[in-house]
């Protein structure tokens, strides 16, 4: 296995370990989004440069069906 591939794999493992350590924060954020939507609010996403493109993509995924057959969620 090349050193480049090993570095990429180790980087992904490191990122996943960080997510596992921070999962409470992720669950808290999901809970906030869920509560906001249940109360009739809209999710507003924004960014600058590449982040703006990711925000736009995320809003489109919320507004439309993605992998699950469901009604769209209010997002911009």
Coordinates of N, CA and C in Angstrom, one line a residue:
X1 N 0.9 -1.2 0.0 CA 0.0 0.0 0.0 C 0.9 1.2 0.0
X2 N 0.6 2.2 -0.8 CA 1.4 3.4 -1.0 C 1.3 4.3 0.3
X3 N 2.3 5.1 0.5 CA 2.2 6.0 1.7 C 1.1 7.0 1.5
X4 N 0.9 7.4 0.3 CA -0.2 8.4 0.0 C -1.6 7.8 0.5
X5 N -1.8 6.6 0.1 CA -3.1 5.9 0.5 C -3.2 5.7 2.0
X6 N -2.1 5.4 2.6 CA -2.1 5.2 4.1 C -2.4 6.5 4.7
X7 N -1.8 7.6 4.2 CA -2.1 8.9 4.8 C -3.6 9.3 4.7
X8 N -4.2 9.0 3.5 CA -5.6 9.3 3.3 C -6.5 8.5 4.2
X9 N -6.2 7.2 4.4 CA -6.9 6.3 5.3 C -6.8 6.8 6.7
X10 N -5.6 7.1 7.1 CA -5.4 7.6 8.5 C -6.1 8.9 8.8
X11 N -6.1 9.8 7.8 CA -6.8 11.0 7.9 C -8.3 10.8 8.1
X12 N -8.9 9.9 7.3 CA -10.3 9.6 7.4 C -10.6 9.0 8.8
X13 N -9.8 8.1 9.3 CA -10.0 7.5 10.6 C -9.9 8.6 11.7
X14 N -9.0 9.5 11.5 CA -8.9 10.6 12.5 C -10.1 11.4 12.5
X15 N -10.6 11.8 11.3 CA -11.9 12.6 11.2 C -13.1 11.9 11.8
X16 N -13.2 10.5 11.6 CA -14.3 9.8 12.1 C -14.2 9.7 13.7
X17 N -13.0 9.6 14.2 CA -12.8 9.6 15.6 C -13.2 11.0 16.2
X18 N -12.9 12.1 15.5 CA -13.3 13.4 16.0 C -14.9 13.5 16.0
X19 N -15.5 13.0 15.0 CA -17.0 13.0 14.9 C -17.5 12.2 16.1
X20 N -16.9 11.0 16.4 CA -17.4 10.2 17.5 C -17.3 10.9 18.8
X21 N -16.2 11.7 19.0 CA -16.0 12.4 20.2 C -17.0 13.6 20.3
X22 N -17.4 14.2 19.1 CA -18.2 15.3 19.1 C -19.7 15.0 18.8
X23 N -20.0 13.7 18.8 CA -21.4 13.3 18.4 C -22.5 14.0 19.2
X24 N -22.2 14.3 20.5 CA -23.2 15.0 21.3 C -23.5 16.4 20.7
X25 N -22.5 17.1 20.2 CA -22.7 18.4 19.6 C -23.5 18.2 18.3
X26 N -23.2 17.2 17.5 CA -24.0 16.9 16.3 C -25.4 16.6 16.6
X27 N -25.7 15.7 17.6 CA -27.0 15.4 18.0 C -27.8 16.6 18.5
X28 N -27.1 17.5 19.2 CA -27.7 18.7 19.7 C -28.1 19.6 18.5
X29 N -27.2 19.7 17.5 CA -27.6 20.5 16.3 C -28.8 19.9 15.6
X30 N -28.8 18.6 15.4 CA -29.9 18.0 14.8 C -31.2 18.2 15.5
X31 N -31.1 18.1 16.9 CA -32.3 18.4 17.7 C -32.8 19.8 17.5
X32 N -31.9 20.8 17.4 CA -32.3 22.2 17.2 C -33.0 22.3 15.8
X33 N -32.4 21.7 14.8 CA -33.1 21.8 13.5 C -34.4 21.1 13.5
X34 N -34.5 20.0 14.1 CA -35.8 19.3 14.2 C -36.9 20.1 14.9
X35 N -36.5 20.7 16.1 CA -37.4 21.6 16.8 C -37.8 22.8 16.0
X36 N -36.9 23.4 15.3 CA -37.2 24.6 14.5 C -38.2 24.2 13.4
X37 N -38.0 23.1 12.8 CA -38.9 22.7 11.7 C -40.3 22.3 12.2
X38 N -40.3 21.6 13.4 CA -41.6 21.2 13.9 C -42.4 22.5 14.4
X39 N -41.7 23.5 14.7 CA -42.4 24.8 15.1 C -42.7 25.7 13.9
X40 N -42.5 25.1 12.7 CA -42.9 25.9 11.5 C -41.9 26.8 11.0
X41 N -40.7 26.8 11.5 CA -39.6 27.6 11.0 C -38.9 27.1 9.8
X42 N -38.1 28.0 9.1 CA -37.4 27.6 7.9 C -35.9 27.5 8.3
X43 N -35.2 26.6 7.7 CA -33.8 26.5 7.9 C -33.1 27.4 6.9
X44 N -32.2 28.3 7.3 CA -31.5 29.2 6.5 C -30.0 28.8 6.5
X45 N -29.5 28.5 5.3 CA -28.1 28.1 5.2 C -27.4 29.2 4.4
X46 N -26.1 29.4 4.7 CA -25.4 30.4 4.0 C -23.9 30.1 4.0
X47 N -23.2 30.7 3.1 CA -21.7 30.5 3.1 C -21.1 31.5 2.1
X48 N -19.8 31.5 2.0 CA -19.1 32.3 1.1 C -18.2 31.5 0.2
X49 N -18.2 31.7 -1.1 CA -17.3 30.9 -2.0 C -17.8 29.5 -2.1
X50 N -16.9 28.5 -1.8 CA -17.3 27.1 -1.9 C -18.4 26.7 -0.9
X51 N -18.3 27.4 0.3 CA -19.3 27.1 1.3 C -20.7 27.6 0.9
X52 N -20.8 28.6 0.1 CA -22.1 29.0 -0.5 C -22.7 28.0 -1.4
X53 N -21.8 27.4 -2.1 CA -22.3 26.3 -3.0 C -22.8 25.1 -2.2
X54 N -22.0 24.7 -1.2 CA -22.5 23.6 -0.3 C -23.8 24.0 0.4
X55 N -23.9 25.2 0.8 CA -25.2 25.6 1.5 C -26.3 25.5 0.5
X56 N -26.1 26.0 -0.7 CA -27.2 25.9 -1.7 C -27.6 24.5 -2.0
X57 N -26.6 23.6 -2.1 CA -26.8 22.2 -2.3 C -27.6 21.6 -1.2
X58 N -27.2 21.9 0.1 CA -27.9 21.3 1.2 C -29.3 21.8 1.3
X59 N -29.6 23.1 1.0 CA -30.9 23.6 1.0 C -31.8 22.9 -0.1
X60 N -31.2 22.6 -1.2 CA -31.9 21.9 -2.3 C -32.3 20.5 -1.8
X61 N -31.4 19.9 -1.1 CA -31.6 18.5 -0.6 C -32.7 18.5 0.4
X62 N -32.8 19.5 1.3 CA -33.8 19.6 2.3 C -35.2 19.9 1.6
X63 N -35.2 20.7 0.6 CA -36.4 21.1 -0.1 C -37.0 20.1 -0.9
X64 N -36.2 19.1 -1.4 CA -36.7 18.1 -2.3 C -36.4 16.7 -1.7
X65 N -37.1 15.7 -2.3 CA -36.8 14.3 -1.9 C -35.3 14.0 -2.1
X66 N -34.7 13.3 -1.2 CA -33.3 12.9 -1.5 C -33.3 11.4 -1.6
X67 N -32.9 10.7 -0.6 CA -33.0 9.3 -0.6 C -34.3 8.7 0.0
X68 N -35.0 9.6 0.7 CA -36.2 9.1 1.4 C -37.4 9.8 0.8
X69 N -38.5 9.0 0.5 CA -39.7 9.6 0.0 C -40.4 10.4 1.1
X70 N -40.3 11.7 1.0 CA -40.9 12.6 2.0 C -41.2 13.9 1.4
X71 N -42.0 14.7 2.1 CA -42.3 16.0 1.7 C -41.0 16.9 1.9
X72 N -40.9 17.9 1.1 CA -39.8 18.8 1.2 C -39.8 19.6 2.5
X73 N -38.7 20.0 3.0 CA -38.6 20.8 4.2 C -38.3 22.2 3.9
X74 N -38.8 23.2 4.6 CA -38.6 24.6 4.3 C -37.1 25.0 4.6
X75 N -36.4 25.4 3.5 CA -35.0 25.8 3.6 C -34.7 26.8 2.5
X76 N -33.7 27.6 2.8 CA -33.3 28.6 1.8 C -31.8 28.7 1.9

